[in-house]
Amino acid sequence: RQRQMCIRDSRIGNVSRASPEDLTLLFRKNASSARRAVATKPWLIAQLQFHDIAFTRSAKVGELWSTLETAVKKRRVSYFAQAAE
């Protein structure tokens, strides 16, 4: 069962919720290497959870990256996204 989360929750584990603006900057072609370095598997999973985006936990980093990138580009991320119940 997926963890229930209040919309005001801003952390999952030790990962903070990234703003839609920060996510947009991450997926720009000229994103800094420092910005990209933050996008570890736990970070990507937390962002997907924050924004209620379906994903497979066993997915590799590249697939998680692609899933989040698609959601950002389709404007499916919001700072006030509904949490999964």
Short mmCIF file of N, CA, C and O in Angstrom, two decimals:
data_model
loop_
_atom_site.label_atom_id
_atom_site.label_comp_id
_atom_site.label_asym_id
_atom_site.label_seq_id
_atom_site.Cartn_x
_atom_site.Cartn_y
_atom_site.Cartn_z
N ARG A 1 0.85 -1.19 0.00
CA ARG A 1 0.00 0.00 0.00
C ARG A 1 0.88 1.24 0.00
O ARG A 1 1.84 1.31 0.75
N GLN A 2 0.51 2.20 -0.82
CA GLN A 2 1.32 3.42 -0.92
C GLN A 2 1.11 4.29 0.31
O GLN A 2 0.02 4.37 0.86
N ARG A 3 2.18 4.92 0.77
CA ARG A 3 2.14 5.80 1.94
C ARG A 3 1.20 6.97 1.70
O ARG A 3 1.27 7.61 0.66
N GLN A 4 0.31 7.22 2.65
CA GLN A 4 -0.56 8.39 2.53
C GLN A 4 0.23 9.62 2.91
O GLN A 4 1.05 9.59 3.82
N MET A 5 0.00 10.70 2.19
CA MET A 5 0.80 11.90 2.40
C MET A 5 -0.11 13.12 2.35
O MET A 5 -0.96 13.21 1.49
N CYS A 6 0.08 13.99 3.27
CA CYS A 6 -0.64 15.26 3.29
C CYS A 6 -0.04 16.17 2.23
O CYS A 6 1.16 16.14 1.98
N ILE A 7 -0.86 16.98 1.57
CA ILE A 7 -0.37 17.88 0.54
C ILE A 7 0.72 18.79 1.09
O ILE A 7 1.64 19.15 0.39
N ARG A 8 0.67 19.12 2.37
CA ARG A 8 1.67 20.02 2.95
C ARG A 8 3.01 19.34 3.20
O ARG A 8 3.98 19.99 3.48
N ASP A 9 3.04 17.98 3.14
CA ASP A 9 4.30 17.28 3.34
C ASP A 9 5.30 17.77 2.30
O ASP A 9 5.01 17.84 1.12
N SER A 10 6.48 18.13 2.76
CA SER A 10 7.48 18.63 1.82
C SER A 10 8.72 17.75 1.80
O SER A 10 9.70 18.08 1.17
N ARG A 11 8.67 16.61 2.51
CA ARG A 11 9.81 15.70 2.51
C ARG A 11 9.33 14.26 2.47
O ARG A 11 8.31 13.92 3.07
N ILE A 12 10.08 13.45 1.77
CA ILE A 12 9.92 12.00 1.82
C ILE A 12 11.31 11.49 2.15
O ILE A 12 12.25 11.69 1.39
N GLY A 13 11.43 10.87 3.31
CA GLY A 13 12.77 10.49 3.78
C GLY A 13 13.58 11.75 3.96
O GLY A 13 13.17 12.68 4.63
N ASN A 14 14.73 11.80 3.32
CA ASN A 14 15.57 12.99 3.42
C ASN A 14 15.53 13.82 2.13
O ASN A 14 16.40 14.64 1.89
N VAL A 15 14.49 13.59 1.31
CA VAL A 15 14.36 14.30 0.03
C VAL A 15 13.26 15.34 0.13
O VAL A 15 12.13 15.03 0.51
N SER A 16 13.59 16.56 -0.23
CA SER A 16 12.60 17.65 -0.24
C SER A 16 11.90 17.71 -1.59
O SER A 16 12.46 17.35 -2.62
N ARG A 17 10.68 18.20 -1.55
CA ARG A 17 9.90 18.38 -2.78
C ARG A 17 10.54 19.48 -3.62
O ARG A 17 10.80 20.57 -3.15
N ALA A 18 10.80 19.17 -4.88
CA ALA A 18 11.32 20.17 -5.82
C ALA A 18 10.15 20.94 -6.41
O ALA A 18 9.10 20.37 -6.69
N SER A 19 10.33 22.22 -6.59
CA SER A 19 9.27 23.04 -7.19
C SER A 19 9.16 22.72 -8.68
O SER A 19 10.12 22.22 -9.29
N PRO A 20 8.00 22.99 -9.28
CA PRO A 20 7.88 22.79 -10.73
C PRO A 20 8.94 23.56 -11.51
O PRO A 20 9.44 23.07 -12.52
N GLU A 21 9.31 24.73 -11.01
CA GLU A 21 10.33 25.53 -11.69
C GLU A 21 11.69 24.82 -11.65
O GLU A 21 12.41 24.78 -12.66
N ASP A 22 12.03 24.25 -10.50
CA ASP A 22 13.30 23.52 -10.39
C ASP A 22 13.30 22.28 -11.28
O ASP A 22 14.31 21.95 -11.90
N LEU A 23 12.17 21.61 -11.35
CA LEU A 23 12.07 20.43 -12.21
C LEU A 23 12.22 20.82 -13.68
O LEU A 23 12.89 20.14 -14.45
N THR A 24 11.61 21.93 -14.05
CA THR A 24 11.74 22.41 -15.43
C THR A 24 13.19 22.71 -15.76
O THR A 24 13.69 22.34 -16.83
N LEU A 25 13.91 23.35 -14.84
CA LEU A 25 15.32 23.65 -15.06
C LEU A 25 16.16 22.38 -15.17
O LEU A 25 17.11 22.32 -15.95
N LEU A 26 15.81 21.35 -14.41
CA LEU A 26 16.54 20.09 -14.46
C LEU A 26 16.50 19.47 -15.85
O LEU A 26 17.48 18.90 -16.31
N PHE A 27 15.37 19.60 -16.53
CA PHE A 27 15.19 18.92 -17.81
C PHE A 27 15.52 19.80 -19.02
O PHE A 27 15.27 19.41 -20.15
N ARG A 28 16.11 20.96 -18.78
CA ARG A 28 16.58 21.79 -19.89
C ARG A 28 17.84 21.15 -20.48
O ARG A 28 18.60 20.50 -19.78
N LYS A 29 18.05 21.36 -21.76
CA LYS A 29 19.23 20.79 -22.42
C LYS A 29 20.53 21.28 -21.80
O LYS A 29 21.51 20.56 -21.75
N ASN A 30 20.53 22.52 -21.32
CA ASN A 30 21.75 23.09 -20.75
C ASN A 30 21.75 23.07 -19.23
O ASN A 30 22.41 23.89 -18.60
N ALA A 31 21.06 22.11 -18.62
CA ALA A 31 21.03 22.02 -17.15
C ALA A 31 22.44 21.77 -16.63
O ALA A 31 23.22 21.04 -17.24
N SER A 32 22.75 22.38 -15.51
CA SER A 32 24.10 22.23 -14.94
C SER A 32 24.32 20.80 -14.45
O SER A 32 23.37 20.10 -14.08
N SER A 33 25.58 20.40 -14.44
CA SER A 33 25.91 19.06 -13.95
C SER A 33 25.58 18.94 -12.46
O SER A 33 25.19 17.86 -12.01
N ALA A 34 25.70 20.02 -11.72
CA ALA A 34 25.35 20.00 -10.29
C ALA A 34 23.86 19.73 -10.11
O ALA A 34 23.46 18.97 -9.22
N ARG A 35 23.05 20.36 -10.94
CA ARG A 35 21.60 20.15 -10.86
C ARG A 35 21.27 18.70 -11.21
O ARG A 35 20.46 18.06 -10.55
N ARG A 36 21.91 18.18 -12.24
CA ARG A 36 21.65 16.79 -12.66
C ARG A 36 22.15 15.78 -11.62
O ARG A 36 21.56 14.72 -11.46
N ALA A 37 23.22 16.11 -10.92
CA ALA A 37 23.80 15.19 -9.94
C ALA A 37 22.84 14.92 -8.78
O ALA A 37 22.92 13.86 -8.14
N VAL A 38 21.95 15.83 -8.52
CA VAL A 38 20.98 15.67 -7.42
C VAL A 38 19.96 14.58 -7.76
O VAL A 38 19.40 13.95 -6.87
N ALA A 39 19.75 14.32 -9.03
CA ALA A 39 18.70 13.41 -9.48
C ALA A 39 19.12 11.95 -9.36
O ALA A 39 19.26 11.23 -10.35
N THR A 40 19.28 11.50 -8.14
CA THR A 40 19.59 10.10 -7.85
C THR A 40 18.29 9.29 -7.88
O THR A 40 17.19 9.87 -7.90
N LYS A 41 18.40 7.99 -7.83
CA LYS A 41 17.20 7.16 -7.83
C LYS A 41 16.26 7.51 -6.67
O LYS A 41 15.06 7.70 -6.91
N PRO A 42 16.75 7.62 -5.43
CA PRO A 42 15.83 7.99 -4.34
C PRO A 42 15.17 9.36 -4.56
O PRO A 42 14.00 9.55 -4.24
N TRP A 43 15.92 10.31 -5.10
CA TRP A 43 15.38 11.65 -5.37
C TRP A 43 14.30 11.58 -6.43
O TRP A 43 13.23 12.19 -6.28
N LEU A 44 14.55 10.85 -7.51
CA LEU A 44 13.56 10.72 -8.59
C LEU A 44 12.29 10.04 -8.07
O LEU A 44 11.18 10.50 -8.35
N ILE A 45 12.44 8.98 -7.30
CA ILE A 45 11.29 8.27 -6.74
C ILE A 45 10.48 9.22 -5.85
O ILE A 45 9.24 9.26 -5.94
N ALA A 46 11.14 9.98 -5.01
CA ALA A 46 10.43 10.92 -4.13
C ALA A 46 9.67 11.96 -4.95
O ALA A 46 8.50 12.26 -4.64
N GLN A 47 10.28 12.51 -5.99
CA GLN A 47 9.58 13.52 -6.81
C GLN A 47 8.36 12.90 -7.49
O GLN A 47 7.30 13.52 -7.56
N LEU A 48 8.49 11.68 -7.98
CA LEU A 48 7.35 11.01 -8.60
C LEU A 48 6.24 10.80 -7.58
O LEU A 48 5.06 11.00 -7.88
N GLN A 49 6.60 10.45 -6.36
CA GLN A 49 5.60 10.27 -5.30
C GLN A 49 4.95 11.60 -4.94
O GLN A 49 3.73 11.65 -4.76
N PHE A 50 5.74 12.64 -4.80
CA PHE A 50 5.18 13.95 -4.46
C PHE A 50 4.11 14.37 -5.45
O PHE A 50 3.11 14.99 -5.08
N HIS A 51 4.31 14.05 -6.71
CA HIS A 51 3.41 14.53 -7.76
C HIS A 51 2.44 13.45 -8.23
O HIS A 51 1.78 13.63 -9.25
N ASP A 52 2.36 12.36 -7.49
CA ASP A 52 1.39 11.29 -7.76
C ASP A 52 1.52 10.78 -9.19
O ASP A 52 0.53 10.64 -9.91
N ILE A 53 2.74 10.51 -9.61
CA ILE A 53 3.02 10.00 -10.95
C ILE A 53 3.35 8.52 -10.83
O ILE A 53 4.24 8.14 -10.05
N ALA A 54 2.64 7.70 -11.58
CA ALA A 54 2.84 6.25 -11.52
C ALA A 54 4.23 5.88 -12.03
O ALA A 54 4.72 6.45 -13.00
N PHE A 55 4.85 4.92 -11.35
CA PHE A 55 6.16 4.42 -11.75
C PHE A 55 6.36 3.04 -11.14
O PHE A 55 5.63 2.63 -10.25
N THR A 56 7.36 2.34 -11.66
CA THR A 56 7.72 1.03 -11.14
C THR A 56 8.95 1.18 -10.27
O THR A 56 9.97 1.69 -10.72
N ARG A 57 8.85 0.74 -9.02
CA ARG A 57 9.96 0.91 -8.07
C ARG A 57 11.24 0.25 -8.55
O ARG A 57 12.33 0.70 -8.24
N SER A 58 11.11 -0.83 -9.29
CA SER A 58 12.30 -1.55 -9.74
C SER A 58 12.91 -0.93 -11.00
O SER A 58 13.93 -1.40 -11.49
N ALA A 59 12.30 0.14 -11.51
CA ALA A 59 12.81 0.80 -12.73
C ALA A 59 14.21 1.35 -12.49
O ALA A 59 14.56 1.73 -11.37
N LYS A 60 14.98 1.37 -13.54
CA LYS A 60 16.32 1.94 -13.47
C LYS A 60 16.23 3.47 -13.50
O LYS A 60 15.19 4.03 -13.86
N VAL A 61 17.32 4.13 -13.14
CA VAL A 61 17.35 5.59 -13.05
C VAL A 61 16.91 6.24 -14.36
O VAL A 61 16.13 7.19 -14.36
N GLY A 62 17.37 5.72 -15.48
CA GLY A 62 17.01 6.30 -16.78
C GLY A 62 15.51 6.29 -17.04
O GLY A 62 14.96 7.25 -17.58
N GLU A 63 14.85 5.22 -16.65
CA GLU A 63 13.40 5.13 -16.84
C GLU A 63 12.67 6.08 -15.90
O GLU A 63 11.70 6.74 -16.30
N LEU A 64 13.13 6.18 -14.66
CA LEU A 64 12.52 7.11 -13.71
C LEU A 64 12.71 8.55 -14.20
O LEU A 64 11.78 9.36 -14.14
N TRP A 65 13.91 8.85 -14.68
CA TRP A 65 14.22 10.17 -15.24
C TRP A 65 13.24 10.49 -16.37
O TRP A 65 12.64 11.56 -16.41
N SER A 66 13.08 9.55 -17.29
CA SER A 66 12.20 9.74 -18.44
C SER A 66 10.75 9.94 -18.02
O SER A 66 10.04 10.79 -18.57
N THR A 67 10.31 9.18 -17.04
CA THR A 67 8.93 9.30 -16.53
C THR A 67 8.70 10.68 -15.95
O THR A 67 7.68 11.33 -16.24
N LEU A 68 9.64 11.15 -15.13
CA LEU A 68 9.49 12.47 -14.52
C LEU A 68 9.61 13.56 -15.57
O LEU A 68 8.84 14.52 -15.57
N GLU A 69 10.54 13.41 -16.49
CA GLU A 69 10.71 14.41 -17.55
C GLU A 69 9.43 14.55 -18.38
O GLU A 69 9.00 15.67 -18.68
N THR A 70 8.83 13.44 -18.74
CA THR A 70 7.58 13.47 -19.51
C THR A 70 6.49 14.19 -18.73
O THR A 70 5.76 15.02 -19.28
N ALA A 71 6.38 13.90 -17.44
CA ALA A 71 5.36 14.54 -16.60
C ALA A 71 5.60 16.05 -16.52
O ALA A 71 4.66 16.84 -16.59
N VAL A 72 6.86 16.45 -16.38
CA VAL A 72 7.18 17.88 -16.30
C VAL A 72 6.83 18.56 -17.63
O VAL A 72 6.19 19.61 -17.65
N LYS A 73 7.22 17.95 -18.73
CA LYS A 73 6.96 18.55 -20.04
C LYS A 73 5.48 18.62 -20.37
O LYS A 73 5.03 19.51 -21.08
N LYS A 74 4.70 17.67 -19.83
CA LYS A 74 3.25 17.68 -20.04
C LYS A 74 2.52 18.47 -18.96
O LYS A 74 1.29 18.45 -18.89
N ARG A 75 3.30 19.15 -18.11
CA ARG A 75 2.76 19.98 -17.03
C ARG A 75 1.87 19.21 -16.07
O ARG A 75 0.83 19.71 -15.62
N ARG A 76 2.29 17.99 -15.75
CA ARG A 76 1.55 17.18 -14.80
C ARG A 76 2.09 17.34 -13.38
O ARG A 76 1.64 16.64 -12.47
N VAL A 77 3.06 18.21 -13.21
CA VAL A 77 3.59 18.46 -11.87
C VAL A 77 3.09 19.81 -11.37
O VAL A 77 2.96 20.75 -12.13
N SER A 78 2.81 19.85 -10.11
CA SER A 78 2.32 21.07 -9.49
C SER A 78 2.83 21.09 -8.06
O SER A 78 2.96 20.06 -7.42
N TYR A 79 3.10 22.28 -7.56
CA TYR A 79 3.54 22.38 -6.18
C TYR A 79 2.44 21.90 -5.23
O TYR A 79 2.69 21.48 -4.13
N PHE A 80 1.22 21.95 -5.71
CA PHE A 80 0.07 21.57 -4.88
C PHE A 80 -0.57 20.29 -5.38
O PHE A 80 -1.76 20.12 -5.29
N ALA A 81 0.23 19.37 -5.88
CA ALA A 81 -0.29 18.11 -6.40
C ALA A 81 -1.02 17.33 -5.30
O ALA A 81 -0.61 17.37 -4.15
N GLN A 82 -2.05 16.64 -5.69
CA GLN A 82 -2.79 15.79 -4.75
C GLN A 82 -1.93 14.60 -4.39
O GLN A 82 -1.26 14.02 -5.25
N ALA A 83 -1.95 14.22 -3.16
CA ALA A 83 -1.20 13.05 -2.71
C ALA A 83 -2.00 11.77 -3.01
O ALA A 83 -3.23 11.80 -3.02
N ALA A 84 -1.31 10.68 -3.23
CA ALA A 84 -1.98 9.39 -3.45
C ALA A 84 -2.59 8.93 -2.14
O ALA A 84 -2.04 9.14 -1.07
N GLU A 85 -3.73 8.28 -2.23
CA GLU A 85 -4.39 7.77 -1.01
C GLU A 85 -4.49 6.28 -1.07
O GLU A 85 -4.48 5.68 -2.06
#
